[in-house]
mmCIF file of N, CA and C in Angstrom:
data_model
loop_
_atom_site.group_PDB
_atom_site.id
_atom_site.type_symbol
_atom_site.label_atom_id
_atom_site.label_comp_id
_atom_site.label_asym_id
_atom_site.label_seq_id
_atom_site.Cartn_x
_atom_site.Cartn_y
_atom_site.Cartn_z
ATOM 1 N N GLN A 7 68.855 92.093 132.327
ATOM 2 C CA GLN A 7 68.107 92.067 134.089
ATOM 3 C C GLN A 7 68.866 90.950 134.748
ATOM 4 N N VAL A 8 68.850 91.427 135.817
ATOM 5 C CA VAL A 8 69.283 90.504 137.151
ATOM 6 C C VAL A 8 68.231 89.595 137.994
ATOM 7 N N GLN A 9 68.496 88.660 138.326
ATOM 8 C CA GLN A 9 67.959 88.199 139.352
ATOM 9 C C GLN A 9 68.477 87.360 140.800
ATOM 10 N N LEU A 10 67.475 87.871 141.639
ATOM 11 C CA LEU A 10 68.397 87.845 142.708
ATOM 12 C C LEU A 10 67.623 86.527 143.618
ATOM 13 N N VAL A 11 68.007 85.656 144.224
ATOM 14 C CA VAL A 11 67.174 84.380 145.082
ATOM 15 C C VAL A 11 68.049 84.324 146.338
ATOM 16 N N GLU A 12 67.404 84.210 147.049
ATOM 17 C CA GLU A 12 67.563 83.980 148.288
ATOM 18 C C GLU A 12 67.466 82.897 149.364
ATOM 19 N N SER A 13 68.274 82.250 149.857
ATOM 20 C CA SER A 13 67.980 81.491 150.537
ATOM 21 C C SER A 13 68.244 81.109 152.297
ATOM 22 N N GLY A 14 67.459 80.529 153.245
ATOM 23 C CA GLY A 14 68.329 80.443 154.692
ATOM 24 C C GLY A 14 67.910 80.845 155.542
ATOM 25 N N GLY A 15 67.068 81.583 155.554
ATOM 26 C CA GLY A 15 66.050 82.190 156.514
ATOM 27 C C GLY A 15 65.440 81.154 157.406
ATOM 28 N N GLY A 16 64.974 81.665 158.665
ATOM 29 C CA GLY A 16 64.301 80.780 158.916
ATOM 30 C C GLY A 16 64.267 81.538 160.660
ATOM 31 N N LEU A 17 63.926 80.117 161.482
ATOM 32 C CA LEU A 17 63.595 80.376 162.924
ATOM 33 C C LEU A 17 64.776 80.034 163.729
ATOM 34 N N VAL A 18 65.508 80.863 164.875
ATOM 35 C CA VAL A 18 66.520 80.460 165.598
ATOM 36 C C VAL A 18 66.596 80.914 167.033
ATOM 37 N N GLN A 19 66.920 80.466 167.602
ATOM 38 C CA GLN A 19 66.739 80.654 169.038
ATOM 39 C C GLN A 19 67.889 81.792 169.051
ATOM 40 N N PRO A 20 67.955 82.609 170.720
ATOM 41 C CA PRO A 20 68.615 83.593 170.275
ATOM 42 C C PRO A 20 70.232 82.831 170.852
ATOM 43 N N GLY A 21 71.105 83.322 170.651
ATOM 44 C CA GLY A 21 72.357 82.649 170.518
ATOM 45 C C GLY A 21 73.083 81.693 169.333
ATOM 46 N N GLY A 22 72.199 81.533 168.528
ATOM 47 C CA GLY A 22 72.204 80.967 167.394
ATOM 48 C C GLY A 22 72.818 81.275 166.325
ATOM 49 N N SER A 23 72.976 80.525 165.488
ATOM 50 C CA SER A 23 73.438 80.656 164.017
ATOM 51 C C SER A 23 72.922 80.424 163.215
ATOM 52 N N LEU A 24 72.429 81.367 161.511
ATOM 53 C CA LEU A 24 72.370 81.027 160.410
ATOM 54 C C LEU A 24 72.958 81.217 159.529
ATOM 55 N N ARG A 25 72.812 80.794 158.050
ATOM 56 C CA ARG A 25 73.621 81.106 156.981
ATOM 57 C C ARG A 25 72.878 81.476 155.854
ATOM 58 N N LEU A 26 73.116 82.988 155.254
ATOM 59 C CA LEU A 26 72.079 83.169 154.128
ATOM 60 C C LEU A 26 72.912 82.833 153.024
ATOM 61 N N SER A 27 71.972 82.837 152.040
ATOM 62 C CA SER A 27 72.700 82.918 150.666
ATOM 63 C C SER A 27 72.095 83.533 149.862
ATOM 64 N N CYS A 28 72.666 84.087 148.483
ATOM 65 C CA CYS A 28 72.022 84.801 147.418
ATOM 66 C C CYS A 28 72.776 84.556 146.482
ATOM 67 N N VAL A 29 72.096 83.823 145.274
ATOM 68 C CA VAL A 29 72.660 83.770 143.957
ATOM 69 C C VAL A 29 72.012 84.523 142.736
ATOM 70 N N ALA A 30 73.468 85.298 142.285
ATOM 71 C CA ALA A 30 72.329 86.501 141.311
ATOM 72 C C ALA A 30 72.508 85.539 139.419
ATOM 73 N N SER A 31 71.953 86.157 138.946
ATOM 74 C CA SER A 31 72.146 85.430 137.519
ATOM 75 C C SER A 31 70.971 86.494 136.128
ATOM 76 N N GLY A 32 71.640 86.432 134.906
ATOM 77 C CA GLY A 32 71.743 87.649 134.445
ATOM 78 C C GLY A 32 72.573 88.333 134.242
ATOM 79 N N SER A 33 72.562 89.220 133.837
ATOM 80 C CA SER A 33 73.393 90.278 132.883
ATOM 81 C C SER A 33 74.082 90.941 134.049
ATOM 82 N N ILE A 34 74.853 90.509 134.649
ATOM 83 C CA ILE A 34 75.628 90.741 135.635
ATOM 84 C C ILE A 34 76.985 92.023 135.142
ATOM 85 N N PHE A 35 77.806 92.755 135.288
ATOM 86 C CA PHE A 35 78.384 93.968 135.701
ATOM 87 C C PHE A 35 79.642 93.184 136.425
ATOM 88 N N ALA A 36 80.910 93.345 135.670
ATOM 89 C CA ALA A 36 82.069 92.489 136.619
ATOM 90 C C ALA A 36 81.989 93.091 137.955
ATOM 91 N N ILE A 37 81.908 94.981 137.747
ATOM 92 C CA ILE A 37 82.246 95.555 139.049
ATOM 93 C C ILE A 37 80.976 95.807 139.569
ATOM 94 N N ASN A 38 81.022 95.132 140.879
ATOM 95 C CA ASN A 38 79.722 95.102 141.759
ATOM 96 C C ASN A 38 79.817 94.975 142.979
ATOM 97 N N THR A 39 78.894 95.057 143.771
ATOM 98 C CA THR A 39 78.622 95.373 144.969
ATOM 99 C C THR A 39 78.053 94.492 145.571
ATOM 100 N N MET A 40 77.974 93.576 146.327
ATOM 101 C CA MET A 40 76.659 92.469 146.802
ATOM 102 C C MET A 40 76.559 92.485 148.290
ATOM 103 N N GLY A 41 75.359 92.591 148.707
ATOM 104 C CA GLY A 41 75.318 92.623 150.072
ATOM 105 C C GLY A 41 73.649 92.289 150.657
ATOM 106 N N TRP A 42 73.669 92.721 151.699
ATOM 107 C CA TRP A 42 72.506 92.268 152.617
ATOM 108 C C TRP A 42 71.825 93.414 153.171
ATOM 109 N N TYR A 43 70.352 93.570 153.253
ATOM 110 C CA TYR A 43 69.931 94.604 153.803
ATOM 111 C C TYR A 43 68.922 94.003 154.847
ATOM 112 N N ARG A 44 68.686 94.418 156.148
ATOM 113 C CA ARG A 44 67.116 94.234 156.605
ATOM 114 C C ARG A 44 66.042 95.137 157.325
ATOM 115 N N GLN A 45 64.970 94.751 157.105
ATOM 116 C CA GLN A 45 64.262 95.337 157.521
ATOM 117 C C GLN A 45 63.277 95.005 158.620
ATOM 118 N N ALA A 46 62.663 95.443 159.559
ATOM 119 C CA ALA A 46 62.166 95.050 160.642
ATOM 120 C C ALA A 46 60.896 96.125 160.770
ATOM 121 N N PRO A 47 59.633 95.366 161.068
ATOM 122 C CA PRO A 47 58.067 95.664 161.103
ATOM 123 C C PRO A 47 58.501 97.504 161.891
ATOM 124 N N GLY A 48 58.018 98.355 161.188
ATOM 125 C CA GLY A 48 58.400 99.439 161.520
ATOM 126 C C GLY A 48 59.269 100.522 161.128
ATOM 127 N N LYS A 49 60.418 99.922 160.877
ATOM 128 C CA LYS A 49 61.488 100.490 160.974
ATOM 129 C C LYS A 49 62.392 100.742 159.550
ATOM 130 N N GLN A 50 63.158 101.003 159.147
ATOM 131 C CA GLN A 50 63.493 101.499 157.720
ATOM 132 C C GLN A 50 64.522 100.564 157.468
ATOM 133 N N ARG A 51 64.723 100.275 156.427
ATOM 134 C CA ARG A 51 65.175 99.391 155.851
ATOM 135 C C ARG A 51 66.949 99.784 156.161
ATOM 136 N N GLU A 52 67.575 98.462 156.465
ATOM 137 C CA GLU A 52 69.450 99.213 156.878
ATOM 138 C C GLU A 52 70.357 98.520 156.248
ATOM 139 N N LEU A 53 71.716 98.526 155.675
ATOM 140 C CA LEU A 53 72.829 97.622 155.880
ATOM 141 C C LEU A 53 72.794 96.775 157.022
ATOM 142 N N VAL A 54 73.464 95.885 156.425
ATOM 143 C CA VAL A 54 73.717 94.546 157.265
ATOM 144 C C VAL A 54 75.144 94.645 156.970
ATOM 145 N N ALA A 55 75.343 94.093 155.980
ATOM 146 C CA ALA A 55 76.828 93.480 155.340
ATOM 147 C C ALA A 55 77.259 94.222 153.513
ATOM 148 N N ALA A 56 78.495 94.622 153.237
ATOM 149 C CA ALA A 56 78.110 94.449 151.543
ATOM 150 C C ALA A 56 79.214 94.133 151.504
ATOM 151 N N VAL A 57 79.282 93.663 150.588
ATOM 152 C CA VAL A 57 81.431 93.133 149.623
ATOM 153 C C VAL A 57 81.215 93.551 148.440
ATOM 154 N N THR A 58 82.266 93.921 147.488
ATOM 155 C CA THR A 58 82.410 94.869 146.046
ATOM 156 C C THR A 58 82.920 93.580 146.104
ATOM 157 N N SER A 59 82.925 93.621 144.226
ATOM 158 C CA SER A 59 83.572 92.684 143.458
ATOM 159 C C SER A 59 85.212 92.349 144.107
ATOM 160 N N GLY A 60 85.794 93.611 144.380
ATOM 161 C CA GLY A 60 86.974 93.894 144.526
ATOM 162 C C GLY A 60 87.647 93.005 145.899
ATOM 163 N N GLY A 61 86.251 92.791 146.740
ATOM 164 C CA GLY A 61 86.617 91.944 148.064
ATOM 165 C C GLY A 61 86.813 93.059 149.418
ATOM 166 N N ILE A 62 86.038 94.282 149.060
ATOM 167 C CA ILE A 62 86.065 94.866 150.474
ATOM 168 C C ILE A 62 84.733 94.602 150.720
ATOM 169 N N LYS A 63 85.259 94.517 152.341
ATOM 170 C CA LYS A 63 83.565 94.214 153.081
ATOM 171 C C LYS A 63 83.248 95.545 154.023
ATOM 172 N N ASN A 64 81.998 95.897 154.241
ATOM 173 C CA ASN A 64 81.193 96.971 154.837
ATOM 174 C C ASN A 64 80.146 96.402 155.669
ATOM 175 N N TYR A 65 80.518 96.684 157.184
ATOM 176 C CA TYR A 65 79.150 95.837 158.070
ATOM 177 C C TYR A 65 78.225 97.250 158.789
ATOM 178 N N GLY A 66 77.462 97.113 159.232
ATOM 179 C CA GLY A 66 76.669 97.543 159.913
ATOM 180 C C GLY A 66 77.030 97.555 161.385
ATOM 181 N N ASP A 67 76.874 98.692 162.122
ATOM 182 C CA ASP A 67 77.618 99.201 163.151
ATOM 183 C C ASP A 67 76.648 97.568 164.182
ATOM 184 N N SER A 68 75.354 96.989 163.657
ATOM 185 C CA SER A 68 74.444 96.305 164.930
ATOM 186 C C SER A 68 75.370 94.814 165.015
ATOM 187 N N VAL A 69 76.091 94.697 163.793
ATOM 188 C CA VAL A 69 76.570 93.407 163.804
ATOM 189 C C VAL A 69 77.911 92.964 163.340
ATOM 190 N N LYS A 70 78.871 93.892 163.812
ATOM 191 C CA LYS A 70 79.861 93.460 163.597
ATOM 192 C C LYS A 70 80.337 93.098 164.580
ATOM 193 N N GLY A 71 81.440 91.837 164.434
ATOM 194 C CA GLY A 71 81.875 91.047 165.159
ATOM 195 C C GLY A 71 81.047 89.587 165.379
ATOM 196 N N ARG A 72 79.751 89.731 164.415
ATOM 197 C CA ARG A 72 78.792 88.735 165.148
ATOM 198 C C ARG A 72 78.639 87.972 163.198
ATOM 199 N N PHE A 73 78.667 88.607 162.527
ATOM 200 C CA PHE A 73 78.541 88.943 161.341
ATOM 201 C C PHE A 73 79.231 88.776 160.513
ATOM 202 N N THR A 74 79.386 87.190 159.312
ATOM 203 C CA THR A 74 80.494 87.545 158.329
ATOM 204 C C THR A 74 80.247 87.304 157.029
ATOM 205 N N ILE A 75 80.546 88.411 155.832
ATOM 206 C CA ILE A 75 80.155 88.028 154.620
ATOM 207 C C ILE A 75 80.881 87.801 153.737
ATOM 208 N N SER A 76 80.655 86.865 152.725
ATOM 209 C CA SER A 76 81.531 86.395 151.551
ATOM 210 C C SER A 76 81.113 86.629 150.392
ATOM 211 N N ARG A 77 81.524 85.894 149.648
ATOM 212 C CA ARG A 77 81.306 86.075 148.355
ATOM 213 C C ARG A 77 81.839 85.478 147.527
ATOM 214 N N ASP A 78 81.311 84.795 145.974
ATOM 215 C CA ASP A 78 82.043 83.170 144.928
ATOM 216 C C ASP A 78 81.901 84.205 143.916
ATOM 217 N N ASN A 79 82.831 85.087 143.550
ATOM 218 C CA ASN A 79 82.768 85.503 142.423
ATOM 219 C C ASN A 79 82.140 84.853 140.753
ATOM 220 N N ALA A 80 82.877 83.570 140.806
ATOM 221 C CA ALA A 80 82.481 82.770 139.846
ATOM 222 C C ALA A 80 81.323 82.060 139.545
ATOM 223 N N LYS A 81 80.702 82.056 140.896
ATOM 224 C CA LYS A 81 79.165 81.663 141.393
ATOM 225 C C LYS A 81 78.251 83.162 141.086
ATOM 226 N N ASN A 82 78.540 84.018 141.394
ATOM 227 C CA ASN A 82 77.873 85.086 141.481
ATOM 228 C C ASN A 82 77.262 84.776 142.928
ATOM 229 N N THR A 83 77.861 84.306 143.977
ATOM 230 C CA THR A 83 76.966 84.256 145.066
ATOM 231 C C THR A 83 77.389 85.147 146.194
ATOM 232 N N VAL A 84 76.426 85.654 147.006
ATOM 233 C CA VAL A 84 77.136 86.054 148.642
ATOM 234 C C VAL A 84 76.622 85.526 149.331
ATOM 235 N N HIS A 85 77.552 84.972 150.684
ATOM 236 C CA HIS A 85 77.149 84.251 151.943
ATOM 237 C C HIS A 85 76.907 85.431 153.100
ATOM 238 N N LEU A 86 75.838 85.502 153.770
ATOM 239 C CA LEU A 86 76.009 85.979 155.056
ATOM 240 C C LEU A 86 75.823 84.750 156.181
ATOM 241 N N GLN A 87 77.023 84.347 156.924
ATOM 242 C CA GLN A 87 77.053 83.778 158.412
ATOM 243 C C GLN A 87 76.587 84.181 159.615
ATOM 244 N N MET A 88 75.787 84.268 160.165
ATOM 245 C CA MET A 88 75.018 84.868 161.068
ATOM 246 C C MET A 88 75.194 84.726 162.423
ATOM 247 N N ASN A 89 76.181 84.875 163.412
ATOM 248 C CA ASN A 89 76.273 84.093 164.579
ATOM 249 C C ASN A 89 76.203 85.153 165.857
ATOM 250 N N SER A 90 75.929 84.453 166.638
ATOM 251 C CA SER A 90 75.309 84.901 168.308
ATOM 252 C C SER A 90 74.058 85.513 168.154
ATOM 253 N N LEU A 91 73.337 84.862 167.518
ATOM 254 C CA LEU A 91 71.697 86.062 166.754
ATOM 255 C C LEU A 91 71.202 86.470 167.629
ATOM 256 N N LYS A 92 70.482 87.970 167.983
ATOM 257 C CA LYS A 92 69.703 88.294 168.856
ATOM 258 C C LYS A 92 68.489 88.418 168.372
ATOM 259 N N PRO A 93 67.268 88.749 169.626
ATOM 260 C CA PRO A 93 66.104 88.966 168.585
ATOM 261 C C PRO A 93 65.927 90.163 168.139
ATOM 262 N N GLU A 94 66.348 91.292 168.182
ATOM 263 C CA GLU A 94 66.885 92.493 167.488
ATOM 264 C C GLU A 94 67.388 92.229 166.281
ATOM 265 N N ASP A 95 67.809 90.988 165.792
ATOM 266 C CA ASP A 95 68.014 90.229 164.280
ATOM 267 C C ASP A 95 66.954 90.101 163.612
ATOM 268 N N THR A 96 66.027 89.982 164.241
ATOM 269 C CA THR A 96 64.760 89.903 163.764
ATOM 270 C C THR A 96 64.046 90.527 162.715
ATOM 271 N N ALA A 97 63.786 90.010 161.315
ATOM 272 C CA ALA A 97 64.082 91.008 159.946
ATOM 273 C C ALA A 97 63.560 90.411 158.656
ATOM 274 N N VAL A 98 62.782 91.046 157.645
ATOM 275 C CA VAL A 98 63.196 90.173 156.685
ATOM 276 C C VAL A 98 64.577 90.758 155.893
ATOM 277 N N TYR A 99 65.690 89.773 155.350
ATOM 278 C CA TYR A 99 66.696 90.066 154.766
ATOM 279 C C TYR A 99 66.750 90.389 153.426
ATOM 280 N N TYR A 100 67.263 91.362 152.975
ATOM 281 C CA TYR A 100 67.042 91.436 151.310
ATOM 282 C C TYR A 100 68.656 91.361 150.667
ATOM 283 N N CYS A 101 68.908 90.837 150.117
ATOM 284 C CA CYS A 101 69.766 90.973 148.760
ATOM 285 C C CYS A 101 69.674 91.961 147.945
ATOM 286 N N LYS A 102 70.885 92.010 147.528
ATOM 287 C CA LYS A 102 71.452 93.406 146.787
ATOM 288 C C LYS A 102 72.390 93.540 146.223
ATOM 289 N N LEU A 103 72.163 93.744 144.717
ATOM 290 C CA LEU A 103 73.242 94.050 143.960
ATOM 291 C C LEU A 103 73.192 95.287 143.392
ATOM 292 N N VAL A 104 74.374 95.938 143.250
ATOM 293 C CA VAL A 104 74.676 96.882 142.241
ATOM 294 C C VAL A 104 75.493 96.925 141.464
ATOM 295 N N ASP A 105 75.371 97.477 139.964
ATOM 296 C CA ASP A 105 76.016 97.183 139.358
ATOM 297 C C ASP A 105 76.992 98.902 138.906
ATOM 298 N N ASP A 106 78.408 98.792 138.797
ATOM 299 C CA ASP A 106 78.890 100.374 138.825
ATOM 300 C C ASP A 106 79.367 100.409 137.593
ATOM 301 N N PHE A 107 79.006 101.234 136.787
ATOM 302 C CA PHE A 107 79.020 101.533 135.003
ATOM 303 C C PHE A 107 80.315 102.814 135.020
ATOM 304 N N GLY A 108 80.541 103.515 136.500
ATOM 305 C CA GLY A 108 81.686 104.386 136.461
ATOM 306 C C GLY A 108 80.777 105.280 136.675
ATOM 307 N N ASP A 109 79.901 105.904 135.453
ATOM 308 C CA ASP A 109 79.134 106.954 135.671
ATOM 309 C C ASP A 109 77.747 107.369 136.104
ATOM 310 N N ARG A 110 77.139 105.469 136.427
ATOM 311 C CA ARG A 110 75.732 105.454 137.438
ATOM 312 C C ARG A 110 75.784 103.781 137.402
ATOM 313 N N THR A 111 75.243 103.912 138.180
ATOM 314 C CA THR A 111 74.742 102.515 138.982
ATOM 315 C C THR A 111 73.604 101.842 138.323
ATOM 316 N N ALA A 112 73.418 100.692 138.721
ATOM 317 C CA ALA A 112 71.956 99.969 138.572
ATOM 318 C C ALA A 112 71.518 99.034 139.859
ATOM 319 N N ASP A 113 70.571 98.977 140.716
ATOM 320 C CA ASP A 113 70.095 98.168 141.422
ATOM 321 C C ASP A 113 69.011 97.298 141.616
ATOM 322 N N TYR A 114 69.742 95.905 141.712
ATOM 323 C CA TYR A 114 68.403 95.082 142.114
ATOM 324 C C TYR A 114 68.556 94.298 143.274
ATOM 325 N N TRP A 115 67.259 94.133 143.747
ATOM 326 C CA TRP A 115 67.074 93.783 145.196
ATOM 327 C C TRP A 115 66.196 92.278 144.666
ATOM 328 N N GLY A 116 66.499 91.286 145.916
ATOM 329 C CA GLY A 116 65.772 90.151 145.634
ATOM 330 C C GLY A 116 64.306 90.128 146.382
ATOM 331 N N GLN A 117 63.359 89.288 146.616
ATOM 332 C CA GLN A 117 62.102 89.142 147.667
ATOM 333 C C GLN A 117 62.412 89.243 148.618
ATOM 334 N N GLY A 118 63.487 89.146 149.509
ATOM 335 C CA GLY A 118 63.512 88.990 150.707
ATOM 336 C C GLY A 118 63.329 87.603 150.951
ATOM 337 N N THR A 119 64.179 87.393 152.546
ATOM 338 C CA THR A 119 63.960 86.239 153.520
ATOM 339 C C THR A 119 63.853 86.371 155.497
ATOM 340 N N GLN A 120 62.876 86.097 155.454
ATOM 341 C CA GLN A 120 62.458 85.822 156.880
ATOM 342 C C GLN A 120 63.445 85.514 158.012
ATOM 343 N N VAL A 121 64.405 86.107 158.764
ATOM 344 C CA VAL A 121 64.484 85.839 159.955
ATOM 345 C C VAL A 121 64.140 86.510 161.204
ATOM 346 N N ILE A 122 63.342 85.020 162.097
ATOM 347 C CA ILE A 122 63.362 85.375 163.279
ATOM 348 C C ILE A 122 64.213 84.582 164.372
ATOM 349 N N VAL A 123 64.423 85.677 165.302
ATOM 350 C CA VAL A 123 65.349 85.177 166.547
ATOM 351 C C VAL A 123 64.763 85.378 167.640
ATOM 352 N N SER A 124 64.236 83.787 168.488
ATOM 353 C CA SER A 124 63.165 83.910 169.385
ATOM 354 C C SER A 124 63.317 82.358 170.260
ATOM 355 N N SER A 125 63.119 82.843 171.524
ATOM 356 C CA SER A 125 63.119 81.457 171.746
ATOM 357 C C SER A 125 61.747 80.860 172.236
#
């Protein structure tokens, strides 16, 4: 089993920055993708950013140029640096890990951390 623990959410003013972190523990397969999704009230959960264990990154269109994802494979940690935050970035942010076994995948989710962008 895999556990994901997120940290770093909070309240920030528009234009401000926050850094989210997620630490994974347990039986983690070497080939995997770690990333962040978010869900605002009344909306579907959407991809924010993800990075593979090989370093390939993918961003949602709404955060390109403002958010940066990074990971430390040795520590099974992924970070999301969020700059130039906007009120529409307000959401619960969830960490996700996908183990890729080739013929199947296994998905794990964190509990979520709230981000509120408001003046």
